[in-house]
Tab-separated table of C-alpha atoms in Angstrom:
chain	number	residue	atom	x	y	z
A	892	UNK	CA	9.263	4.082	18.600
A	893	UNK	CA	10.327	0.715	19.882
A	894	UNK	CA	8.045	-2.248	20.454
A	895	UNK	CA	7.233	-3.481	23.943
A	896	UNK	CA	8.945	-6.811	24.733
A	897	UNK	CA	7.606	-9.960	23.147
A	898	UNK	CA	8.749	-13.456	22.434
A	899	UNK	CA	9.407	-14.641	18.907
A	900	UNK	CA	9.110	-18.081	17.380
A	901	UNK	CA	9.786	-19.265	13.848
A	902	UNK	CA	7.904	-22.577	13.501
A	903	UNK	CA	8.818	-24.979	10.716
A	904	UNK	CA	5.361	-26.412	10.082
A	905	UNK	CA	1.761	-25.199	9.938
A	906	UNK	CA	0.897	-27.522	12.848
A	907	UNK	CA	3.654	-26.028	14.984
A	908	UNK	CA	2.498	-22.501	14.082
A	909	UNK	CA	-1.114	-23.286	14.986
A	910	UNK	CA	-0.044	-24.887	18.284
A	911	UNK	CA	1.805	-21.674	19.200
A	912	UNK	CA	-1.191	-19.530	18.225
A	913	UNK	CA	-3.545	-21.754	20.225
A	914	UNK	CA	-1.513	-21.596	23.459
A	915	UNK	CA	-4.071	-20.245	25.943
A	916	UNK	CA	-1.367	-18.760	28.171
A	917	UNK	CA	0.038	-16.364	25.632
A	918	UNK	CA	-1.468	-13.671	23.448
A	919	UNK	CA	0.120	-14.572	20.114
A	920	UNK	CA	0.033	-12.852	16.742
A	921	UNK	CA	1.140	-14.009	13.314
A	922	UNK	CA	4.099	-12.181	11.768
A	923	UNK	CA	4.645	-12.449	8.019
A	924	UNK	CA	5.985	-9.322	6.293
A	925	UNK	CA	5.296	-7.159	9.323
A	926	UNK	CA	4.795	-3.982	7.310
A	927	UNK	CA	1.565	-3.147	9.144
A	928	UNK	CA	2.244	-5.041	12.363
A	929	UNK	CA	5.696	-3.651	13.190
A	930	UNK	CA	4.551	0.013	13.105
A	931	UNK	CA	1.658	-0.997	15.381
A	932	UNK	CA	4.144	-2.629	17.759
A	933	UNK	CA	6.348	0.464	17.656
A	934	UNK	CA	3.452	2.750	18.480
A	935	UNK	CA	2.372	0.188	21.072
A	936	UNK	CA	-1.068	-0.072	19.526
A	937	UNK	CA	-0.456	-3.822	19.642
A	938	UNK	CA	1.332	-5.608	22.488
A	939	UNK	CA	1.288	-9.331	21.749
A	940	UNK	CA	3.302	-11.603	24.024
A	941	UNK	CA	4.439	-13.804	21.156
A	942	UNK	CA	5.015	-13.269	17.449
A	943	UNK	CA	4.752	-16.394	15.316
A	944	UNK	CA	6.865	-15.783	12.202
A	945	UNK	CA	5.356	-17.959	9.466
A	946	UNK	CA	7.878	-17.051	6.780
A	947	UNK	CA	10.059	-20.071	7.588
A	948	UNK	CA	7.294	-22.652	7.256
A	949	UNK	CA	8.129	-24.739	4.167
A	950	UNK	CA	5.446	-24.549	1.492
A	951	UNK	CA	3.833	-21.308	2.598
A	952	UNK	CA	6.029	-19.472	0.084
A	953	UNK	CA	4.311	-21.225	-2.823
A	954	UNK	CA	2.819	-19.114	-5.613
A	955	UNK	CA	1.380	-21.346	-8.309
A	956	UNK	CA	-1.475	-22.037	-10.702
A	957	UNK	CA	-3.055	-25.454	-10.138
A	958	UNK	CA	-4.420	-27.943	-12.690
A	959	UNK	CA	-7.852	-26.302	-12.613
A	960	UNK	CA	-6.290	-22.946	-13.399
A	961	UNK	CA	-6.718	-21.446	-9.912
A	962	UNK	CA	-4.014	-19.194	-8.477
A	963	UNK	CA	-2.721	-20.087	-5.004
A	964	UNK	CA	-0.855	-17.482	-2.960
A	965	UNK	CA	0.740	-18.870	0.207
A	966	UNK	CA	0.882	-17.033	3.527
A	967	UNK	CA	4.490	-15.906	3.162
A	968	UNK	CA	4.411	-14.869	-0.509
A	969	UNK	CA	5.548	-11.257	-0.767
A	970	UNK	CA	3.387	-8.711	-2.555
A	971	UNK	CA	6.163	-7.686	-4.960
A	972	UNK	CA	6.513	-11.297	-6.095
A	973	UNK	CA	2.771	-11.564	-6.779
A	974	UNK	CA	2.721	-8.309	-8.751
A	975	UNK	CA	5.718	-9.329	-10.875
A	976	UNK	CA	4.493	-12.858	-11.630
A	977	UNK	CA	3.673	-13.359	-15.347
A	978	UNK	CA	0.742	-15.714	-14.580
A	979	UNK	CA	-0.750	-13.154	-12.195
A	980	UNK	CA	-0.318	-10.308	-14.654
A	981	UNK	CA	-2.013	-12.346	-17.394
A	982	UNK	CA	-4.851	-13.925	-15.402
A	983	UNK	CA	-5.398	-11.719	-12.350
A	984	UNK	CA	-4.175	-8.243	-13.378
A	985	UNK	CA	-6.382	-6.639	-10.698
A	986	UNK	CA	-4.012	-8.084	-8.075
A	987	UNK	CA	-0.975	-6.572	-9.778
A	988	UNK	CA	-2.760	-3.217	-10.088
A	989	UNK	CA	-3.863	-3.252	-6.449
A	990	UNK	CA	-0.373	-4.129	-5.213
A	991	UNK	CA	1.131	-1.324	-7.303
A	992	UNK	CA	-0.838	1.116	-5.128
A	993	UNK	CA	0.475	-0.268	-1.819
A	994	UNK	CA	3.095	1.853	-0.090
A	995	UNK	CA	6.410	1.819	-1.904
A	996	UNK	CA	8.680	-0.870	-3.375
A	997	UNK	CA	10.439	-1.646	-0.039
A	998	UNK	CA	7.050	-2.166	1.657
A	999	UNK	CA	5.899	-4.469	-1.148
A	1000	UNK	CA	9.137	-6.434	-0.987
A	1001	UNK	CA	8.421	-7.385	2.615
A	1002	UNK	CA	4.638	-7.218	2.850
A	1003	UNK	CA	2.599	-10.321	2.039
A	1004	UNK	CA	-0.712	-10.620	0.216
A	1005	UNK	CA	-2.225	-12.860	2.905
A	1006	UNK	CA	-0.958	-10.580	5.680
A	1007	UNK	CA	-2.735	-7.615	4.128
A	1008	UNK	CA	-5.976	-9.623	3.933
A	1009	UNK	CA	-5.855	-10.730	7.573
A	1010	UNK	CA	-4.797	-7.283	8.819
A	1011	UNK	CA	-7.879	-5.965	6.997
A	1012	UNK	CA	-7.504	-2.248	6.994
A	1013	UNK	CA	-10.751	-1.402	5.169
A	1014	UNK	CA	-8.936	1.342	3.265
A	1015	UNK	CA	-6.394	-1.187	1.937
A	1016	UNK	CA	-6.371	-2.299	-1.672
A	1017	UNK	CA	-5.949	-6.078	-1.399
A	1018	UNK	CA	-9.111	-6.840	0.617
A	1019	UNK	CA	-11.136	-4.997	-2.059
A	1020	UNK	CA	-9.342	-6.904	-4.823
A	1021	UNK	CA	-9.918	-10.214	-3.017
A	1022	UNK	CA	-13.644	-9.488	-2.720
A	1023	UNK	CA	-13.869	-8.417	-6.365
A	1024	UNK	CA	-12.141	-11.647	-7.433
A	1025	UNK	CA	-14.214	-13.900	-5.114
A	1026	UNK	CA	-11.064	-15.210	-3.439
A	1027	UNK	CA	-11.285	-18.311	-1.270
A	1028	UNK	CA	-9.319	-18.002	1.953
A	1029	UNK	CA	-7.928	-21.210	3.402
A	1030	UNK	CA	-7.658	-21.046	7.187
A	1031	UNK	CA	-6.136	-23.640	9.502
A	1032	UNK	CA	-6.494	-23.878	13.253
A	1033	UNK	CA	-6.886	-26.365	16.116
A	1034	UNK	CA	-10.337	-27.300	14.777
A	1035	UNK	CA	-8.929	-28.177	11.361
A	1036	UNK	CA	-8.867	-26.545	7.968
A	1037	UNK	CA	-11.702	-24.527	6.434
A	1038	UNK	CA	-12.204	-22.349	3.402
A	1039	UNK	CA	-13.910	-18.981	3.767
A	1040	UNK	CA	-15.243	-17.079	0.741
A	1041	UNK	CA	-14.063	-13.466	0.544
A	1042	UNK	CA	-17.665	-12.265	0.929
A	1043	UNK	CA	-17.693	-13.741	4.469
A	1044	UNK	CA	-14.047	-13.150	5.331
A	1045	UNK	CA	-14.006	-9.423	6.081
A	1046	UNK	CA	-16.037	-8.835	9.241
A	1047	UNK	CA	-15.214	-5.317	10.447
A	1048	UNK	CA	-12.294	-2.898	10.599
A	1049	UNK	CA	-9.154	-4.931	11.453
A	1050	UNK	CA	-11.362	-7.997	11.964
A	1051	UNK	CA	-11.752	-11.055	9.747
A	1052	UNK	CA	-13.172	-14.568	9.980
A	1053	UNK	CA	-9.721	-15.778	11.088
A	1054	UNK	CA	-9.828	-16.594	14.811
A	1055	UNK	CA	-6.835	-15.675	17.019
A	1056	UNK	CA	-5.733	-19.345	17.090
A	1057	UNK	CA	-5.942	-19.731	13.311
A	1058	UNK	CA	-3.603	-19.052	10.426
A	1059	UNK	CA	-4.534	-17.905	6.916
A	1060	UNK	CA	-2.600	-20.539	4.982
A	1061	UNK	CA	-3.297	-19.355	1.457
A	1062	UNK	CA	-5.553	-17.256	-0.719
A	1063	UNK	CA	-6.993	-18.954	-3.799
A	1064	UNK	CA	-8.182	-17.052	-6.848
A	1065	UNK	CA	-10.223	-19.114	-9.309
A	1066	UNK	CA	-9.733	-18.811	-13.016
A	1067	UNK	CA	-12.364	-16.540	-14.536
A	1068	UNK	CA	-13.282	-15.569	-18.106
A	1069	UNK	CA	-11.031	-12.846	-19.533
A	1070	UNK	CA	-12.054	-9.521	-18.005
A	1071	UNK	CA	-10.708	-6.017	-18.090
A	1072	UNK	CA	-9.523	-4.898	-14.667
A	1073	UNK	CA	-8.659	-1.546	-13.139
A	1074	UNK	CA	-8.069	-0.107	-9.681
A	1075	UNK	CA	-8.423	3.634	-9.164
A	1076	UNK	CA	-7.922	5.366	-5.844
A	1077	UNK	CA	-7.655	8.746	-4.214
A	1078	UNK	CA	-4.913	9.061	-1.597
A	1079	UNK	CA	-3.518	12.120	0.159
A	1080	UNK	CA	0.010	11.082	-0.703
A	1081	UNK	CA	1.310	8.579	-3.244
A	1082	UNK	CA	1.574	5.221	-1.530
A	1083	UNK	CA	-0.769	6.030	1.329
A	1084	UNK	CA	-3.882	4.098	2.181
A	1085	UNK	CA	-6.771	5.160	-0.026
A	1086	UNK	CA	-9.220	7.799	1.161
A	1087	UNK	CA	-11.484	5.859	-1.160
A	1088	UNK	CA	-10.770	3.489	-4.057
A	1089	UNK	CA	-12.618	1.494	-6.704
A	1090	UNK	CA	-11.823	-1.956	-8.087
A	1091	UNK	CA	-13.605	-2.810	-11.327
A	1092	UNK	CA	-13.796	-5.953	-13.470
A	1093	UNK	CA	-15.650	-5.877	-16.788
A	1094	UNK	CA	-16.285	-8.841	-19.072
A	1095	UNK	CA	-16.938	-8.109	-22.751
A	1096	UNK	CA	-19.594	-10.140	-24.617
A	1097	UNK	CA	-19.169	-11.103	-28.291
A	1098	UNK	CA	-21.551	-8.301	-29.337
A	1099	UNK	CA	-19.381	-5.728	-27.586
A	1100	UNK	CA	-21.618	-5.138	-24.583
A	1101	UNK	CA	-20.790	-5.688	-20.906
A	1102	UNK	CA	-21.564	-9.329	-20.116
A	1103	UNK	CA	-20.734	-8.988	-16.422
A	1104	UNK	CA	-19.428	-6.307	-14.101
A	1105	UNK	CA	-17.913	-6.355	-10.648
A	1106	UNK	CA	-17.548	-3.166	-8.593
A	1107	UNK	CA	-15.932	-3.039	-5.138
A	1108	UNK	CA	-14.881	0.004	-3.116
A	1109	UNK	CA	-12.258	0.356	-0.394
A	1110	UNK	CA	-12.293	3.173	2.153
A	1111	UNK	CA	-16.090	3.274	1.957
A	1112	UNK	CA	-17.068	1.295	5.049
A	1113	UNK	CA	-15.724	-1.020	7.715
A	1114	UNK	CA	-15.148	-3.721	5.072
A	1115	UNK	CA	-14.655	-3.648	1.295
A	1116	UNK	CA	-18.025	-2.722	-0.213
A	1117	UNK	CA	-19.468	-4.422	-3.278
A	1118	UNK	CA	-22.059	-2.314	-5.092
A	1119	UNK	CA	-24.522	-4.505	-7.063
A	1120	UNK	CA	-26.522	-1.426	-8.119
A	1121	UNK	CA	-23.495	-0.112	-10.027
A	1122	UNK	CA	-22.844	-3.554	-11.499
A	1123	UNK	CA	-26.444	-3.741	-12.724
A	1124	UNK	CA	-26.155	-0.255	-14.232
A	1125	UNK	CA	-23.203	-1.435	-16.318
A	1126	UNK	CA	-24.305	-4.953	-17.300
A	1127	UNK	CA	-25.717	-5.232	-20.816
A	1128	UNK	CA	-24.639	-1.721	-21.788
A	1129	UNK	CA	-21.921	-0.518	-24.154
A	1130	UNK	CA	-20.079	0.989	-21.162
A	1131	UNK	CA	-20.600	4.365	-22.800
A	1132	UNK	CA	-21.316	7.736	-21.280
A	1133	UNK	CA	-24.907	6.959	-20.277
A	1134	UNK	CA	-23.948	3.680	-18.591
A	1135	UNK	CA	-21.105	5.344	-16.692
A	1136	UNK	CA	-23.444	8.117	-15.573
A	1137	UNK	CA	-25.929	5.491	-14.345
A	1138	UNK	CA	-23.173	3.663	-12.468
A	1139	UNK	CA	-22.057	6.943	-10.865
A	1140	UNK	CA	-25.679	7.660	-9.909
A	1141	UNK	CA	-25.820	4.219	-8.262
A	1142	UNK	CA	-22.829	5.227	-6.130
A	1143	UNK	CA	-24.617	8.379	-5.000
A	1144	UNK	CA	-27.781	6.407	-4.250
A	1145	UNK	CA	-26.311	3.359	-2.522
A	1146	UNK	CA	-22.772	3.864	-1.230
A	1147	UNK	CA	-22.741	4.835	2.439
A	1148	UNK	CA	-19.181	5.668	3.437
A	1149	UNK	CA	-18.389	7.060	6.872
A	1150	UNK	CA	-17.043	10.419	7.990
A	1151	UNK	CA	-13.561	10.668	9.453
A	1152	UNK	CA	-10.713	13.111	9.824
A	1153	UNK	CA	-9.593	12.445	6.235
A	1154	UNK	CA	-12.867	13.075	4.415
A	1155	UNK	CA	-16.586	13.573	4.936
A	1156	UNK	CA	-19.020	10.921	3.744
A	1157	UNK	CA	-20.274	13.292	1.066
A	1158	UNK	CA	-16.778	13.916	-0.247
A	1159	UNK	CA	-16.020	10.189	-0.255
A	1160	UNK	CA	-19.212	9.413	-2.176
A	1161	UNK	CA	-18.452	12.083	-4.768
A	1162	UNK	CA	-14.865	10.859	-5.124
A	1163	UNK	CA	-16.020	7.219	-5.331
A	1164	UNK	CA	-18.375	8.066	-8.212
A	1165	UNK	CA	-15.540	9.741	-10.137
A	1166	UNK	CA	-13.112	6.901	-9.382
A	1167	UNK	CA	-15.679	4.366	-10.560
A	1168	UNK	CA	-16.031	6.151	-13.899
A	1169	UNK	CA	-12.248	6.301	-14.262
A	1170	UNK	CA	-11.764	2.627	-13.342
A	1171	UNK	CA	-14.610	1.501	-15.625
A	1172	UNK	CA	-13.178	3.419	-18.563
A	1173	UNK	CA	-9.762	1.854	-18.004
A	1174	UNK	CA	-11.136	-1.650	-17.383
A	1175	UNK	CA	-13.275	-1.479	-20.527
A	1176	UNK	CA	-10.273	-0.517	-22.655
A	1177	UNK	CA	-8.516	-3.585	-21.299
A	1178	UNK	CA	-11.519	-5.936	-21.602
B	413	UNK	CA	36.771	-3.528	37.144
B	414	UNK	CA	33.492	-1.740	36.731
B	415	UNK	CA	31.369	-3.523	34.248
B	416	UNK	CA	27.885	-2.425	33.164
B	417	UNK	CA	25.290	-4.935	34.261
B	418	UNK	CA	23.516	-7.022	31.687
B	419	UNK	CA	19.993	-5.672	31.362
B	420	UNK	CA	17.354	-7.970	32.879
B	421	UNK	CA	15.709	-10.185	30.335
B	422	UNK	CA	12.382	-8.687	29.437
B	423	UNK	CA	11.076	-12.049	28.360
B	424	UNK	CA	12.662	-15.384	29.203
B	425	UNK	CA	12.933	-16.799	25.726
B	426	UNK	CA	12.995	-13.516	23.887
B	427	UNK	CA	16.641	-13.715	22.875
B	428	UNK	CA	17.810	-15.353	19.698
B	429	UNK	CA	21.078	-16.230	18.067
B	430	UNK	CA	21.162	-14.915	14.531
B	431	UNK	CA	23.753	-15.267	11.813
B	432	UNK	CA	23.735	-12.943	8.897
B	433	UNK	CA	26.053	-11.429	6.354
B	434	UNK	CA	26.499	-7.683	6.664
B	435	UNK	CA	28.379	-5.958	3.886
B	436	UNK	CA	30.141	-9.203	3.018
B	437	UNK	CA	31.165	-10.049	6.592
B	438	UNK	CA	29.604	-12.894	8.568
B	439	UNK	CA	28.026	-11.635	11.777
B	440	UNK	CA	26.766	-13.733	14.672
B	441	UNK	CA	24.759	-11.849	17.269
B	442	UNK	CA	22.391	-12.471	20.123
B	443	UNK	CA	19.380	-10.231	19.647
B	444	UNK	CA	16.261	-9.505	21.597
B	445	UNK	CA	13.012	-10.288	19.720
B	446	UNK	CA	12.035	-6.652	19.536
B	447	UNK	CA	15.354	-5.350	18.247
B	448	UNK	CA	14.764	-3.624	14.926
B	449	UNK	CA	17.172	-4.130	12.061
B	450	UNK	CA	18.034	-0.430	12.010
B	451	UNK	CA	19.060	-0.583	15.673
B	452	UNK	CA	21.134	-3.732	15.132
B	453	UNK	CA	23.001	-1.986	12.344
B	454	UNK	CA	23.533	1.330	14.113
B	455	UNK	CA	23.831	0.492	17.800
B	456	UNK	CA	25.246	-3.016	17.815
B	457	UNK	CA	27.346	-3.050	14.636
B	458	UNK	CA	28.264	0.642	14.583
B	459	UNK	CA	27.097	1.074	10.999
B	460	UNK	CA	25.645	4.537	11.459
B	461	UNK	CA	25.367	5.281	7.750
B	462	UNK	CA	21.843	3.906	7.866
B	463	UNK	CA	19.715	6.753	9.200
B	464	UNK	CA	16.527	6.373	11.186
B	465	UNK	CA	13.974	9.066	10.433
B	466	UNK	CA	10.285	8.478	11.036
B	467	UNK	CA	10.682	4.916	12.377
B	468	UNK	CA	7.348	3.805	11.022
B	469	UNK	CA	8.067	3.094	7.403
B	470	UNK	CA	7.181	6.384	5.760
B	471	UNK	CA	10.378	8.350	5.181
B	472	UNK	CA	12.716	5.765	3.647
B	473	UNK	CA	15.909	7.086	5.282
B	474	UNK	CA	16.640	3.640	6.792
B	475	UNK	CA	16.394	1.726	3.513
B	476	UNK	CA	18.969	-1.079	3.225
B	477	UNK	CA	19.255	-4.041	0.881
B	478	UNK	CA	18.182	-7.435	2.229
B	479	UNK	CA	19.008	-10.229	-0.199
B	480	UNK	CA	19.406	-7.572	-2.879
B	481	UNK	CA	16.081	-5.853	-2.388
B	482	UNK	CA	15.456	-2.510	-0.682
B	483	UNK	CA	13.610	-2.840	2.626
B	484	UNK	CA	12.852	-0.546	5.534
B	485	UNK	CA	15.257	-1.289	8.398
B	486	UNK	CA	12.723	0.277	10.788
B	487	UNK	CA	9.974	-2.151	9.734
B	488	UNK	CA	12.112	-5.263	9.976
B	489	UNK	CA	13.079	-7.142	13.112
B	490	UNK	CA	16.706	-8.182	13.352
B	491	UNK	CA	15.609	-11.733	14.154
B	492	UNK	CA	13.706	-11.915	10.875
B	493	UNK	CA	17.011	-11.458	9.052
B	494	UNK	CA	18.600	-14.657	10.322
B	495	UNK	CA	20.475	-16.077	7.334
B	496	UNK	CA	19.994	-12.982	5.194
B	497	UNK	CA	22.519	-11.023	3.164
B	498	UNK	CA	22.451	-7.365	4.165
B	499	UNK	CA	24.013	-4.379	2.497
B	500	UNK	CA	24.160	-0.873	3.929
B	501	UNK	CA	25.549	2.332	2.479
B	502	UNK	CA	28.928	1.434	4.047
B	503	UNK	CA	29.239	-1.444	1.575
B	504	UNK	CA	29.411	0.819	-1.443
B	505	UNK	CA	32.899	2.327	-1.322
B	506	UNK	CA	34.705	0.791	1.639
B	507	UNK	CA	37.969	2.412	2.672
B	508	UNK	CA	39.679	4.084	-0.251
B	509	UNK	CA	37.697	2.203	-2.889
B	510	UNK	CA	36.422	4.407	-5.706
B	511	UNK	CA	32.831	5.617	-5.446
B	512	UNK	CA	30.185	3.502	-7.149
B	513	UNK	CA	28.378	4.903	-10.183
B	514	UNK	CA	25.421	5.832	-8.010
B	515	UNK	CA	27.559	7.610	-5.425
B	516	UNK	CA	29.495	9.463	-8.125
B	517	UNK	CA	26.243	10.526	-9.799
B	518	UNK	CA	24.857	11.838	-6.486
B	519	UNK	CA	28.133	13.739	-5.991
B	520	UNK	CA	28.298	15.161	-9.515
B	521	UNK	CA	24.613	16.113	-9.702
B	522	UNK	CA	24.558	17.349	-6.109
B	523	UNK	CA	21.843	14.829	-5.323
B	524	UNK	CA	21.787	15.732	-1.637
B	525	UNK	CA	21.271	18.761	0.548
B	526	UNK	CA	21.613	18.085	4.264
B	527	UNK	CA	22.337	14.462	3.402
B	528	UNK	CA	20.167	12.835	6.048
B	529	UNK	CA	17.940	11.018	3.574
B	530	UNK	CA	20.801	10.308	1.162
B	531	UNK	CA	21.805	6.788	2.321
B	532	UNK	CA	18.263	5.568	1.705
B	533	UNK	CA	18.073	7.157	-1.726
B	534	UNK	CA	21.514	5.770	-2.607
B	535	UNK	CA	20.568	2.230	-1.597
B	536	UNK	CA	17.306	2.383	-3.560
B	537	UNK	CA	19.189	3.734	-6.577
B	538	UNK	CA	21.807	1.013	-6.155
B	539	UNK	CA	19.081	-1.648	-6.308
B	540	UNK	CA	17.702	-0.008	-9.458
B	541	UNK	CA	21.100	-0.201	-11.154
B	542	UNK	CA	21.461	-3.861	-10.191
B	543	UNK	CA	18.363	-4.956	-12.059
B	544	UNK	CA	18.713	-6.997	-15.246
B	545	UNK	CA	16.857	-4.450	-17.369
B	546	UNK	CA	16.675	-0.709	-17.114
B	547	UNK	CA	13.710	0.247	-14.907
B	548	UNK	CA	11.075	2.381	-16.617
B	549	UNK	CA	10.673	6.062	-15.746
B	550	UNK	CA	7.474	5.137	-13.885
B	551	UNK	CA	9.347	2.523	-11.841
B	552	UNK	CA	12.071	5.032	-10.999
B	553	UNK	CA	9.463	7.594	-9.916
B	554	UNK	CA	7.706	4.922	-7.837
B	555	UNK	CA	10.954	3.882	-6.170
B	556	UNK	CA	11.986	7.471	-5.377
B	557	UNK	CA	8.516	8.320	-4.063
B	558	UNK	CA	9.259	5.983	-1.165
B	559	UNK	CA	11.818	8.462	0.161
B	560	UNK	CA	11.181	11.810	1.774
B	561	UNK	CA	13.811	14.506	1.339
B	562	UNK	CA	12.955	17.187	3.835
B	563	UNK	CA	15.137	19.680	1.993
B	564	UNK	CA	12.996	18.925	-1.088
B	565	UNK	CA	16.043	18.271	-3.223
B	566	UNK	CA	14.297	15.875	-5.573
B	567	UNK	CA	15.311	17.577	-8.818
B	568	UNK	CA	18.991	16.805	-8.379
B	569	UNK	CA	18.303	13.387	-6.899
B	570	UNK	CA	16.273	12.431	-9.962
B	571	UNK	CA	19.049	13.766	-12.195
B	572	UNK	CA	21.606	11.712	-10.275
B	573	UNK	CA	19.571	8.524	-10.564
B	574	UNK	CA	19.064	9.111	-14.266
B	575	UNK	CA	22.823	9.611	-14.736
B	576	UNK	CA	23.603	6.413	-12.809
B	577	UNK	CA	21.075	4.445	-14.861
B	578	UNK	CA	22.414	5.918	-18.125
B	579	UNK	CA	25.897	4.875	-17.116
B	580	UNK	CA	24.761	1.382	-16.204
B	581	UNK	CA	22.338	0.632	-19.041
B	582	UNK	CA	23.353	3.136	-21.736
B	583	UNK	CA	21.350	6.216	-22.615
């Protein structure tokens, strides 16, 4: 399983990277960690003429919290580094949880958070986490820099709002009120992509009820799927048995996953309802 | 003299000069863009201790340490490693040097069967013993789950890793 020939460039600035991506004569693709791209090259599912390695661009390896309390994750920041970061674990534990479910430690050492978002396998954990956290995705290309909200970023399977001549420069996660977070998934083997998974964020009000809820599924459509009906079923409740049953019922009523070789839609819906209950229970304990 | 011809360049600018450190030795090599790290190690440098199994990142047999962290040599291009410090299983007990704690533990606990997957397991275990603090049982299980032993010899492998960690961090 060897890749077809391609050229490789390691630009030293964002401008240089974008110029390479925008070259009309060559079909170029961004390479960061390569943990999804290199298998695709090996199986010859992808045959770009040029790989633009962005891991040597100064500044793209920045992982920091800005003055307003927002977390910035640069294009070349490895997943393992995000998951181990004390600021991330304290303020955005859903990211650490989601990354813990990706592949195995060697994959997470090389793979990048931004790479996983742009690759956008709809069964992957990080796109669901980014949608749940309302990430802002900063994209730069020949037409300048723009910021895309996560809700508009994921377009279809393996397709995002990033154009072929653009680079996802960083993902920004705003500071939010303290919330309990949990990610539960069903996978055929440990470390595999999820058959279906649920990301949950629950905010606890002073009177002990759910002030706000966020529910997003992966593996349930061609993009991560937010389920407002389940969020509504949880908001204002004590997150007890009745509320969880109502949230599970909302999954059965509103989630429309597809059929594939791994699972039928019916099986996915049933599993998603169970995973939601599990993730809610865990998130509420942490809220 | 009969000399094998240089293969035609598949792409005009697809060759790169890389410098890296492999098992403590500086290496300078010209590599094609698409050359995978596992193939650089095995075919170009003759370090055949690193085994290639599935070649798409699932089995873990090709795991080597890049800048101290375990990575899949089959999911890494050689050119990406320019400037990196690489360690393969050959680095552990070169020549007549005594076995490392991890190697000894694998030997004493019989942490291998056919041995094909062993270099990957040993390099992952080596990285675990090089951490500042003892990894938790969950972290050890997570690390070992990234390796497939087709002889299903996990019981002894887990015992070996536990012994190596006990020796390194105390019981």
